[in-house]
Coordinates of C-alpha atoms in Angstrom, one line a residue:
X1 CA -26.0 -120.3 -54.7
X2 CA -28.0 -117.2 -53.6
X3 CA -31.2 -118.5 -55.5
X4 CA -32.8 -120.8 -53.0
X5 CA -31.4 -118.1 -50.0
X6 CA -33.6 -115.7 -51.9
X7 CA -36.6 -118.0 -53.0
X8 CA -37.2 -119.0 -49.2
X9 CA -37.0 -115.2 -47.6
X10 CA -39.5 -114.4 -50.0
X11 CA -41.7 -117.8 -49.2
X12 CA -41.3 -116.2 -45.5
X13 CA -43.3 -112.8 -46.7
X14 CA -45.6 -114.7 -48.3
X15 CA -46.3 -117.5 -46.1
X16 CA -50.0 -116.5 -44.4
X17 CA -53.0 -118.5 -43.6
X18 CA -56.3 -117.5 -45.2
X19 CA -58.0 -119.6 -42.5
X20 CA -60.0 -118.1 -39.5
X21 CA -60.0 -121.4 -38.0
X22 CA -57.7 -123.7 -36.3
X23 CA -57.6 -127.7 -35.6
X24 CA -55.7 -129.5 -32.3
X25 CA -54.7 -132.5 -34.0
X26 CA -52.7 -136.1 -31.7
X27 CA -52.4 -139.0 -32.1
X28 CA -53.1 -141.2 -34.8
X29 CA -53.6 -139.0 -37.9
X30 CA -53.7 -140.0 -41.5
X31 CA -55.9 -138.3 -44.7
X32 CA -54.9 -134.6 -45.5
X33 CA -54.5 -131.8 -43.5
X34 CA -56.6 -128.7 -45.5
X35 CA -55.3 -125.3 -46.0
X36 CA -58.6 -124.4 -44.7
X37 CA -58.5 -126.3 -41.5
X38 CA -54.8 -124.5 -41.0
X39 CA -53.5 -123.6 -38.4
X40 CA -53.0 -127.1 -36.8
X41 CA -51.7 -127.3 -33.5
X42 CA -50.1 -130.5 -32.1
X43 CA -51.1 -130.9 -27.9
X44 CA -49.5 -134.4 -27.9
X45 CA -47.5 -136.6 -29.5
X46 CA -48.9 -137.3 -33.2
X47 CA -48.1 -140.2 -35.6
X48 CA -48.8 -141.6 -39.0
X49 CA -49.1 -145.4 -38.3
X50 CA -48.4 -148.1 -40.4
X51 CA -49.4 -148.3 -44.3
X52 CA -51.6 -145.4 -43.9
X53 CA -50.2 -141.7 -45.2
X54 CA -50.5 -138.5 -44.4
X55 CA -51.1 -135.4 -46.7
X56 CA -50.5 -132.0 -46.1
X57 CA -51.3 -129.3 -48.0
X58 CA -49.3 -126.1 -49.6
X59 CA -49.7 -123.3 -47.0
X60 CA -50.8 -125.0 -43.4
X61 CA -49.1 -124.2 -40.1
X62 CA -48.1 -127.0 -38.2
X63 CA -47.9 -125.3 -34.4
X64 CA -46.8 -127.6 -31.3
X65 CA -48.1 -126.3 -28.2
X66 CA -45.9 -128.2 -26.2
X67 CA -42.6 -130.3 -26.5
X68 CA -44.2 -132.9 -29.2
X69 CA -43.4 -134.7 -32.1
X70 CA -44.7 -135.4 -35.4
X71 CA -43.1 -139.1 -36.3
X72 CA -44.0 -141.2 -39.6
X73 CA -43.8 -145.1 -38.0
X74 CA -44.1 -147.1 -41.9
X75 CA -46.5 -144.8 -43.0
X76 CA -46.2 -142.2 -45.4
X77 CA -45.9 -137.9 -45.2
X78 CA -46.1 -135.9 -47.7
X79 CA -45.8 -133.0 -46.8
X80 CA -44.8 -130.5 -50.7
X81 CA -45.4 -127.3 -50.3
X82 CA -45.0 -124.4 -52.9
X83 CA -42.3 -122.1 -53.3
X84 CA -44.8 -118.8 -53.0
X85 CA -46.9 -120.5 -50.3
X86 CA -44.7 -123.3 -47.7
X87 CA -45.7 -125.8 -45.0
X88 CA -45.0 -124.5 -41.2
X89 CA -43.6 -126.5 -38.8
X90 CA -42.9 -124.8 -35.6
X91 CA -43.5 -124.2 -32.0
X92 CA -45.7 -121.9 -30.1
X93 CA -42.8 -121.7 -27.8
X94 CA -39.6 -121.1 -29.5
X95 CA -37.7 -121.0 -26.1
X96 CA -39.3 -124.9 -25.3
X97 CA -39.0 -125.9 -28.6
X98 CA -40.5 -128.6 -29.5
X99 CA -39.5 -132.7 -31.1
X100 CA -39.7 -132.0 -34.4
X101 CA -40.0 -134.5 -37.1
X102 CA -39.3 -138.2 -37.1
X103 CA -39.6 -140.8 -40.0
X104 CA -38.9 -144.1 -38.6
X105 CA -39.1 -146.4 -41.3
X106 CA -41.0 -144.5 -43.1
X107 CA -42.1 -145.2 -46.0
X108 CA -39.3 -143.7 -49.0
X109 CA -42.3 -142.3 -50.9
X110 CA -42.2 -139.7 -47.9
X111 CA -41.6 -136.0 -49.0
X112 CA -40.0 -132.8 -47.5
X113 CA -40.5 -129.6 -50.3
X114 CA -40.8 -126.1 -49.4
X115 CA -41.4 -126.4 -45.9
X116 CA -39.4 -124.4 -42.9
X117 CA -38.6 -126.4 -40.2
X118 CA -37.7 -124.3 -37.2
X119 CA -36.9 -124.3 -33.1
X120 CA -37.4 -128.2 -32.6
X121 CA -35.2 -129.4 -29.7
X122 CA -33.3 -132.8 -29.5
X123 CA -32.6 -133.4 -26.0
X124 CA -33.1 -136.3 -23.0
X125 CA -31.0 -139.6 -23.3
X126 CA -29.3 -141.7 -26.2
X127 CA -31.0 -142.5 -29.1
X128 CA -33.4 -139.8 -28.7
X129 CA -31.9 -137.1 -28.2
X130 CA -30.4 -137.5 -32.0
X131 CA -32.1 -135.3 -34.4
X132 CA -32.8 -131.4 -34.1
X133 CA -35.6 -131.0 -36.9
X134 CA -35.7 -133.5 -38.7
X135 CA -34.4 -137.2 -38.1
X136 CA -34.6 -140.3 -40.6
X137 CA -34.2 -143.7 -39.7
X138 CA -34.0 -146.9 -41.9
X139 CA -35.7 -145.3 -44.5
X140 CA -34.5 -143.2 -47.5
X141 CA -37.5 -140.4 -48.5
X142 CA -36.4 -136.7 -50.1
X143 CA -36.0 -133.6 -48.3
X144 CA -35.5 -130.3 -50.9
X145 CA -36.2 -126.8 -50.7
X146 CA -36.8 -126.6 -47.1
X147 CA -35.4 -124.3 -44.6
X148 CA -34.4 -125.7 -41.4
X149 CA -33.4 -123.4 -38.8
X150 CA -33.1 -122.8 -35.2
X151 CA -32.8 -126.4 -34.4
X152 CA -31.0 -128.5 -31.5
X153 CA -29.9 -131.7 -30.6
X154 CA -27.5 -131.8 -27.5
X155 CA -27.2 -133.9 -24.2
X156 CA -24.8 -133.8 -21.3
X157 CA -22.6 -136.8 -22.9
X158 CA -22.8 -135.1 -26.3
X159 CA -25.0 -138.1 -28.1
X160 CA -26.9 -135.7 -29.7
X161 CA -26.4 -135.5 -33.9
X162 CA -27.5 -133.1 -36.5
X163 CA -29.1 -130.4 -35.4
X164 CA -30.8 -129.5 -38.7
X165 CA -30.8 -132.7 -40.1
X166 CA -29.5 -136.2 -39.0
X167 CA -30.3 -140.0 -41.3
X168 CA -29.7 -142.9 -39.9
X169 CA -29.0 -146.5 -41.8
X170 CA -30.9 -144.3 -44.9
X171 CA -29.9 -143.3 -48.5
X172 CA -32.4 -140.3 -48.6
X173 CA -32.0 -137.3 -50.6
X174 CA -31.5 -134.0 -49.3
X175 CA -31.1 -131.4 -51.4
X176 CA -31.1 -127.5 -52.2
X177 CA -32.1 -126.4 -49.2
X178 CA -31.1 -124.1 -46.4
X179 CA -30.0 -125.4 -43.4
X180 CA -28.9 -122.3 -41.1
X181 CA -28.2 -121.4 -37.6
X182 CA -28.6 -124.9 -35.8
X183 CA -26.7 -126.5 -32.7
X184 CA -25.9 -130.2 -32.2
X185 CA -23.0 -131.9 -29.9
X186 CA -22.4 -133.3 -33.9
X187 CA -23.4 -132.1 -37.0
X188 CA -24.4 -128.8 -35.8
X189 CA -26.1 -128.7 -40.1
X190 CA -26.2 -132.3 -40.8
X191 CA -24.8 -135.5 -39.7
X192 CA -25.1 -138.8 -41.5
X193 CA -24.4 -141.9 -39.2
X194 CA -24.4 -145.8 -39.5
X195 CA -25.1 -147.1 -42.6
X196 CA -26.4 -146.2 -46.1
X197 CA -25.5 -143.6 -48.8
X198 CA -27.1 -140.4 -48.4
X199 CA -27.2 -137.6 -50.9
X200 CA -26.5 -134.4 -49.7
X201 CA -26.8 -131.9 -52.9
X202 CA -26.9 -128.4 -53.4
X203 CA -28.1 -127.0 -49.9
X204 CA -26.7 -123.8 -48.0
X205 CA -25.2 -124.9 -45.0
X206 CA -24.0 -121.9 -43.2
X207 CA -23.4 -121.1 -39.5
X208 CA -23.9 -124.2 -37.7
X209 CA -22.6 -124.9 -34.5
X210 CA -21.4 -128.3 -33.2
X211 CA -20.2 -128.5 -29.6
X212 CA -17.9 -131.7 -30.4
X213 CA -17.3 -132.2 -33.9
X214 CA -18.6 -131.1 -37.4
X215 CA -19.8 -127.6 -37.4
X216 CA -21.7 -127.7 -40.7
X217 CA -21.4 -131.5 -41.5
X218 CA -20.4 -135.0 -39.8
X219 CA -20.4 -138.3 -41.4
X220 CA -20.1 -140.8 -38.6
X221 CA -18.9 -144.8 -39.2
X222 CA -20.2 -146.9 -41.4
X223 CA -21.6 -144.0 -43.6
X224 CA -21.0 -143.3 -46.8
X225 CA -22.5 -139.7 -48.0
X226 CA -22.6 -138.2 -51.0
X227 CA -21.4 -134.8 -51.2
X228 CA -22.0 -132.7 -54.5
X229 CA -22.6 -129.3 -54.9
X230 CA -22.8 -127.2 -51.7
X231 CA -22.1 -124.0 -49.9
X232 CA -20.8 -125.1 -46.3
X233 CA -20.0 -121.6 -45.0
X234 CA -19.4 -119.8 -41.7
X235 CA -19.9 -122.8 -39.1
X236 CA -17.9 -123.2 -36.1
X237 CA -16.9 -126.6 -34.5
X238 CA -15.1 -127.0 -30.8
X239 CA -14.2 -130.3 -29.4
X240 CA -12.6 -132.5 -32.1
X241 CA -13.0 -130.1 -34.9
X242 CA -13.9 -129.8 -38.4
X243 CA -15.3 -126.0 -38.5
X244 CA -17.2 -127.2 -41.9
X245 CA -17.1 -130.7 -42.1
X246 CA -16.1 -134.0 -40.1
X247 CA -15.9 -137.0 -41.7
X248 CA -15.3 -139.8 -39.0
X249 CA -16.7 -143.4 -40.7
X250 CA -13.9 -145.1 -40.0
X251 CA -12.8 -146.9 -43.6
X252 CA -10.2 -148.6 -41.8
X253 CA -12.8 -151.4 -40.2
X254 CA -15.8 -150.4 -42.2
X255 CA -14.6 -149.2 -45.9
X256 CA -17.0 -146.8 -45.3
X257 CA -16.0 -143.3 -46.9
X258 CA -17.0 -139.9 -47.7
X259 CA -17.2 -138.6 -51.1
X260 CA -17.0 -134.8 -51.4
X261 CA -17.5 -132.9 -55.4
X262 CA -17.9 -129.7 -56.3
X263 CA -18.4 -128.0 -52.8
X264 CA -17.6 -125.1 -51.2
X265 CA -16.0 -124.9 -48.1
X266 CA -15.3 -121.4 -46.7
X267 CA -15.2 -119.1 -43.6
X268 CA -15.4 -122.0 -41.3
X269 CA -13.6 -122.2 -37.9
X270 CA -12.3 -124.9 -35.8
X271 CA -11.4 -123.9 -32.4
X272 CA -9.9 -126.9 -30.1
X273 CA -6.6 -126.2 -29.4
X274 CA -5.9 -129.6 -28.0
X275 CA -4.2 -132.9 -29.4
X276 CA -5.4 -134.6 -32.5
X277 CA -8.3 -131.5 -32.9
X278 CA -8.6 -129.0 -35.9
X279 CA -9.5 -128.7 -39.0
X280 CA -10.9 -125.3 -39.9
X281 CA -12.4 -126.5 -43.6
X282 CA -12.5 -130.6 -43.0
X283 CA -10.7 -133.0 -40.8
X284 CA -10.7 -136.2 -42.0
X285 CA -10.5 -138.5 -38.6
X286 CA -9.5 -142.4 -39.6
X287 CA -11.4 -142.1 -42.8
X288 CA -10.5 -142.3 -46.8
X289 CA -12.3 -139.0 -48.1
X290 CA -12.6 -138.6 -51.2
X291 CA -12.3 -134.5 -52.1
X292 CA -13.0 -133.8 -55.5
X293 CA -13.0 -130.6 -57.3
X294 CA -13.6 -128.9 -54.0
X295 CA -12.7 -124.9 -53.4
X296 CA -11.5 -124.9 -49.5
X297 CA -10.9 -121.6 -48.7
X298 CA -10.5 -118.6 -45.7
X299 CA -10.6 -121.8 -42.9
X300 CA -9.2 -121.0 -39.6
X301 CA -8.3 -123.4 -36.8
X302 CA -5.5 -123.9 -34.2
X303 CA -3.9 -126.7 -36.5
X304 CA -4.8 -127.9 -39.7
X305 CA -6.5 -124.7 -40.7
X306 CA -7.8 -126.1 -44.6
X307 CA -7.6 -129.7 -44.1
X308 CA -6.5 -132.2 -41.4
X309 CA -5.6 -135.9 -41.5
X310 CA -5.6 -137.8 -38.7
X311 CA -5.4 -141.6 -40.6
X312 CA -2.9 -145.0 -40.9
X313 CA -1.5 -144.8 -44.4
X314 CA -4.0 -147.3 -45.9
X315 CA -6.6 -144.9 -45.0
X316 CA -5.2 -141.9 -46.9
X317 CA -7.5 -138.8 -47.9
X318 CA -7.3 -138.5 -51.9
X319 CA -7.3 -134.8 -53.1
X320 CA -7.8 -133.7 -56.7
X321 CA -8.4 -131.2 -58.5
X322 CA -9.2 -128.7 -55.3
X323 CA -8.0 -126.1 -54.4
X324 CA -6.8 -125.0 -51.2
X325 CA -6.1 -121.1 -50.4
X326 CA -5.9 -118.7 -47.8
X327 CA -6.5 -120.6 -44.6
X328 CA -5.1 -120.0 -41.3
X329 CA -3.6 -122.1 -38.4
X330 CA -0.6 -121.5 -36.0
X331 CA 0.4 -125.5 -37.5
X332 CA -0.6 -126.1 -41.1
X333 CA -2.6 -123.4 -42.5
X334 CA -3.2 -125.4 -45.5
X335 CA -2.9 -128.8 -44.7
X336 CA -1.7 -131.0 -41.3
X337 CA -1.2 -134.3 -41.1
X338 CA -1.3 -136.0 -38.1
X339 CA 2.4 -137.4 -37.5
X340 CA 1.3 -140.1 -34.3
X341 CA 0.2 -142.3 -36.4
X342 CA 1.8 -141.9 -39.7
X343 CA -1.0 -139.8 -41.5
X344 CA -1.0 -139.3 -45.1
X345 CA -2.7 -137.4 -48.0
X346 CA -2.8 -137.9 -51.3
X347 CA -2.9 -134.8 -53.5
X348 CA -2.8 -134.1 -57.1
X349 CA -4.0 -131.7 -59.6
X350 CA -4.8 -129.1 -56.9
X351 CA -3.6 -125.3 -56.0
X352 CA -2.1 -125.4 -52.5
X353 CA -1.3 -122.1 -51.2
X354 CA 2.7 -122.8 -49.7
X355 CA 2.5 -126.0 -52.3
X356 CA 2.4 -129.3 -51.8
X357 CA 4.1 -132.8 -53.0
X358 CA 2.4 -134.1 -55.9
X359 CA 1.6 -134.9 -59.5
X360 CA 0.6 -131.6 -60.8
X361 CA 0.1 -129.4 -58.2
X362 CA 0.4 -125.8 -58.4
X363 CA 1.2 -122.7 -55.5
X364 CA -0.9 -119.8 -57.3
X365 CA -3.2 -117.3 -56.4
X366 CA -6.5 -118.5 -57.5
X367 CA -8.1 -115.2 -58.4
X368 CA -11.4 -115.7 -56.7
X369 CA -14.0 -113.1 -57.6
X370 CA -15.1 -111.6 -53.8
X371 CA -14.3 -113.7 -51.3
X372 CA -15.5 -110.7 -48.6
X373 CA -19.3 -111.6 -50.2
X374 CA -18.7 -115.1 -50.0
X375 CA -18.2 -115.7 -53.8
X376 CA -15.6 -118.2 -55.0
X377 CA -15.6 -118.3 -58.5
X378 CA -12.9 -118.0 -60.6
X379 CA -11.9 -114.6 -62.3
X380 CA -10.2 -114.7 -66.0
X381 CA -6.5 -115.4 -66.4
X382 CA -6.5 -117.5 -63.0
X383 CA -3.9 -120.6 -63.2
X384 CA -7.1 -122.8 -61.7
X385 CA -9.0 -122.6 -65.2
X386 CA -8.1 -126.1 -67.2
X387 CA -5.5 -127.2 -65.0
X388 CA -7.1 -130.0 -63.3
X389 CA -6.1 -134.1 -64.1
X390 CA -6.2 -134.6 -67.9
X391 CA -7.7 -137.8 -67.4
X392 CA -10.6 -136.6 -65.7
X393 CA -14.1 -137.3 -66.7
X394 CA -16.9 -136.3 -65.5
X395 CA -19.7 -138.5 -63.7
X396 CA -23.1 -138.6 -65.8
X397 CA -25.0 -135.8 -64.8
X398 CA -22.1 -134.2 -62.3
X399 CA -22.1 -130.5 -62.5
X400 CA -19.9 -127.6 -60.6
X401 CA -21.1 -125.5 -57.8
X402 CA -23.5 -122.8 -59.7
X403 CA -25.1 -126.0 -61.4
X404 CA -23.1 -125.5 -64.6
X405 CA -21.3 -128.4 -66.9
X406 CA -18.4 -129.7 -64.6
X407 CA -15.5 -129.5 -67.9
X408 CA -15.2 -126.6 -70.2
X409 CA -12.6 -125.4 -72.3
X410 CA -12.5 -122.4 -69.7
X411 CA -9.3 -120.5 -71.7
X412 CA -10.6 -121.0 -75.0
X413 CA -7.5 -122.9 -76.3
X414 CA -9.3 -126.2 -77.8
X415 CA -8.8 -128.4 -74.5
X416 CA -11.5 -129.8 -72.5
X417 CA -9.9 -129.8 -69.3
X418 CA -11.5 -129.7 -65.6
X419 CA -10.7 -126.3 -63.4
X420 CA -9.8 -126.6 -59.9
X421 CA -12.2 -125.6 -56.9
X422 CA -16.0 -126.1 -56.9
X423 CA -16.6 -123.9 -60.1
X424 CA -15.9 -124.2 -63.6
X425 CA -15.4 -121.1 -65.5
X426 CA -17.1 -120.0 -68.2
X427 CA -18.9 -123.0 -68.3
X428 CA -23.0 -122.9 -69.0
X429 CA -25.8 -125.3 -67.6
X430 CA -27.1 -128.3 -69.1
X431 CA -30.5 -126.7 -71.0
X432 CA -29.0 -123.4 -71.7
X433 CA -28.9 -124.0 -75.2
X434 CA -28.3 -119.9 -76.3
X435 CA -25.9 -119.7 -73.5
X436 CA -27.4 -116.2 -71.8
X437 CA -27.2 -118.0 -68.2
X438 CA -30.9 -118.6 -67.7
X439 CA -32.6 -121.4 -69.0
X440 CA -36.2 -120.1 -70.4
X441 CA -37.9 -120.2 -73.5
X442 CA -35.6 -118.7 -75.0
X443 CA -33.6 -121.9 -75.3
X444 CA -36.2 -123.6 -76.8
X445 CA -35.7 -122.8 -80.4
X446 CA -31.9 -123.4 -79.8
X447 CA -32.6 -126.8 -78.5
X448 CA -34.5 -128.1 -81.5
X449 CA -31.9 -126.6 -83.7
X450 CA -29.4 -128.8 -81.6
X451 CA -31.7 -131.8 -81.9
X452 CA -32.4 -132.0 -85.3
X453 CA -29.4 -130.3 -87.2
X454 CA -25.7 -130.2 -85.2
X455 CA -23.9 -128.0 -88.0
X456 CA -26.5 -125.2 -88.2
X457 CA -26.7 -124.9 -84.3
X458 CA -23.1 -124.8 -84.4
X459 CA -23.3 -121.9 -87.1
X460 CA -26.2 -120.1 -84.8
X461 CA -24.5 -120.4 -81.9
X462 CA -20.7 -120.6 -82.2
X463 CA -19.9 -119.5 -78.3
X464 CA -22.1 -122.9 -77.1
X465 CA -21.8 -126.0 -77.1
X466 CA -24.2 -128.7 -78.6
X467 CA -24.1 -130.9 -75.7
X468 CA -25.8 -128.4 -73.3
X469 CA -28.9 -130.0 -75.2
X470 CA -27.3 -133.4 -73.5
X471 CA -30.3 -132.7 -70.6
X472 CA -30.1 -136.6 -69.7
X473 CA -26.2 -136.7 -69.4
X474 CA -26.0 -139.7 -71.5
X475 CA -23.4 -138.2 -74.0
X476 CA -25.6 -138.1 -77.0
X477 CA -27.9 -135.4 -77.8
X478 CA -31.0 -137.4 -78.9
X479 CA -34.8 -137.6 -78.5
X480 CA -34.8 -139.0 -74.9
X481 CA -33.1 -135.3 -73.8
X482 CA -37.2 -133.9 -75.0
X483 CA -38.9 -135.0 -71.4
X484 CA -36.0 -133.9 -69.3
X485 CA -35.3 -130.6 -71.3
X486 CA -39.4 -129.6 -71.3
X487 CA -39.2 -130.2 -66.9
X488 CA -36.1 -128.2 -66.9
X489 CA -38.5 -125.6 -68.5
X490 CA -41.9 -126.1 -66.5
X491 CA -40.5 -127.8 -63.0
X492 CA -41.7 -125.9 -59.6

């Protein structure tokens, strides 16, 4: 998970203008903003308008000189930068701030990539104030490989909602990228409200703040988010609680839930002390989570210091193959249930530290490699490795936390079973057909061995597995895993 950490610092280094000229842009503003017309600084408002798109190009600064916005009203941004040279968006005054970006039924060809998003302010009255850096509404576009940081959304009745990110009625994806040191009344990271299915994959989510609920994460009613894959580490939630995540949509009127695979959830902190608040990894308010092969780890809170349940029995939290280790909480270190109101949790196949009812479940130290440098894998001989449902299988295409094939016959005994917690040991990605951890050329060789003769790549290559040539996830290794194998190779 340190990859795209890395990738961005060193986008920071390299991120410099070549231009010696500058251009105030408001407004109205479609076409394509030139690396050679960069920097550009916003003095008012600016907009795409309707049907008409806006390009920007690898490398420009996007400067407000003031407390504007750059909004997308049906039109389309696209705004990709490069990995070695990244699109800008900032103020000139970090201490005002400024209103960030807002894509307002935009248009869902609409692109985030490589860009830094930082010091944008969400403040004022409801619905406005919602929204640190970047806010998406009825519309579904992609955000990946950004880095969003520094951002706010808050008001004095605590409307405001994801301070790094916050969609609205939208299925967009949002995915690998870092979303760091941002403040919102909820959702200090993200928060996904009102309807839709957004994905939220692979990004590094680590020391939000959220002044009500949801330090790194909230899923308000009526949503029903997609969690796979990330690093939700270090945030801090008062008010309700939920020092990583709260999940608040409200299944019980909506059927509205949550579903949480293959994350990390570690070194978070809950800390209201009062009635019905906690929660130090997740708290789970009214709502049917669905956890997952989740690693929920090192939480503190008051009460409830892994997970708390605050539900009707209909609305039960299911937990499976998780695990759930060394939290803290003067009431339920590992898991609380809220007993008001008859709160339940189903759990099975997980590792709950003190155990817990249910079909196998185990009380054992997980053996994580260094939890002190925030690394949660498994180490050899741990009880976690293949002890997860028998009768699990995998979604096409799901994967654990480093990326890697989500069931693997991690203790070499001849049984494909699912580990518990987020990753899967020993296991190897999709496309690393010689099984050295990197996918590069070197795999190419391999792969046509796998493709066009099964028995001789199983001679060449008797540690692998022939399926890791499976790029499309179909179950077959077969000519339509060529395309997706050669953009594993070239893709930015």
């Amino acid at each position: 998970m340190k990859t795209l950490w890395h990738a961005m610092a060193v986008a920071l280094l390299l991120a410099v203008t070549t231009s010696t000229r500058a251009t105030d842009v408001s407004g109205d503003q479609s076409g394509t903003w030139t690396l050679a017309g960069s920097p550009y600084y916003l003095v008012g408002d600016v907009r795409v308008p309707p049907a008409q798109k806006l390009v920007i190009e690898p490398g420009v600064e996007v400067i407000a000189r003031g407390y504007y916005k750059l909004s997308v009203e049906q039109g389309v941004l696209e705004a990709v930068g490069r990995k070695d040279r990244p699109i800008w968006f900032t103020a000139e005054n970090t201490t005002e701030g400024w209103r960030g970006l807002r894509l307002l039924a935009a248009d869902d060809r609409s692109e985030l990539r490589y860009c830094f998003v930082w010091y944008a302010k969400g403040t004022g009255a409801y619905p406005e104030v919602r929204g640190g850096g970047v806010y998406i509404k009825d519309c579904s576009p992609t955000v990946r490989y950004c880095d969003l940081r520094y951002n706010y959304s808050h008001n004095a009745n605590y409307n405001g909602a994801g301070g790094g990110i916050a969609t609205e009625s939208s299925s967009a994806l949002i995915a690998y990228n870092y979303i760091c040191d941002n403040q919102a009344d909820s959702g200090g990271g993200v928060c996904c409200m009102e309807y839709g299915s957004p994905r939220l994959v692979g990004n590094i989510v680590r020391e939000n703040t959220a002044f009500y609920a949801g330090g790194g994460m909230y899923f308000g009613a009526r949503s029903s988010p997609i969690v796979e894959r990330n690093a939700i580490l270090r945030n801090v939630s008062a008010g309700w609680g939920g020092g990583g995540v709260n999940s608040w949509t409200s299944y019980i009127y909506y059927g509205t839930y949550a579903t949480l695979r293959s994350n990390l959830i570690a070194q978070n902190r809950a800390t209201g002390g009062g009635d019905a608040q906690g929660g130090g990894g997740i708290y789970c308010r009214y709502d049917r989570v669905v956890l997952m092969g989740n690693t929920i780890a090192d939480n503190q809170a008051v009460t409830g210091g892994g997970i708390y349940a605050l539900n009707y029995p209909a609305q039960a939290p299911i937990v499976q193959n998780t695990i759930v280790w060394g939290n803290t909480a003067t009431t339920g270190p590992q898991i609380y249930t809220y007993s008001s109101t008859g709160s339940e949790i189903h759990v099975t196949y997980s590792d709950v530290q003190g155990g817990w009812p249910g079909v196998g479940n185990i009380d054992s130290d997980p053996r994580f490699t260094n939890p002190a440098s925030l690394e949660y894998q498994l180490l050899p001989f741990s009880l976690c490795i293949d002890a997860g449902d028998p009768a699990f299988v995998a979604q096409p295409g799901e994967l654990d936390l480093d990326g890697q094939r989500r069931v693997w016959d991690g203790d070499a005994n001849g049984s494909w079973l699912v580990d518990l917690g987020a990753d899967e040991y020993g296991s190897y990605a999709y496309g690393d057909l010689n099984c050295d951890f990197a996918i590069d050329f070197g795999d190419i060789n391999p792969f046509v061995l796998a493709l066009t003769n099964a028995a001789g790549y199983a001679a060449a290559y008797p540690h692998c597995d022939r399926l890791n040539a499976d790029i499309n996830a179909d179950g077959v290794v077969d000519f339509g895993d060529i395309n997706p194998f050669v953009r594993l190779l070239t893709q930015p």
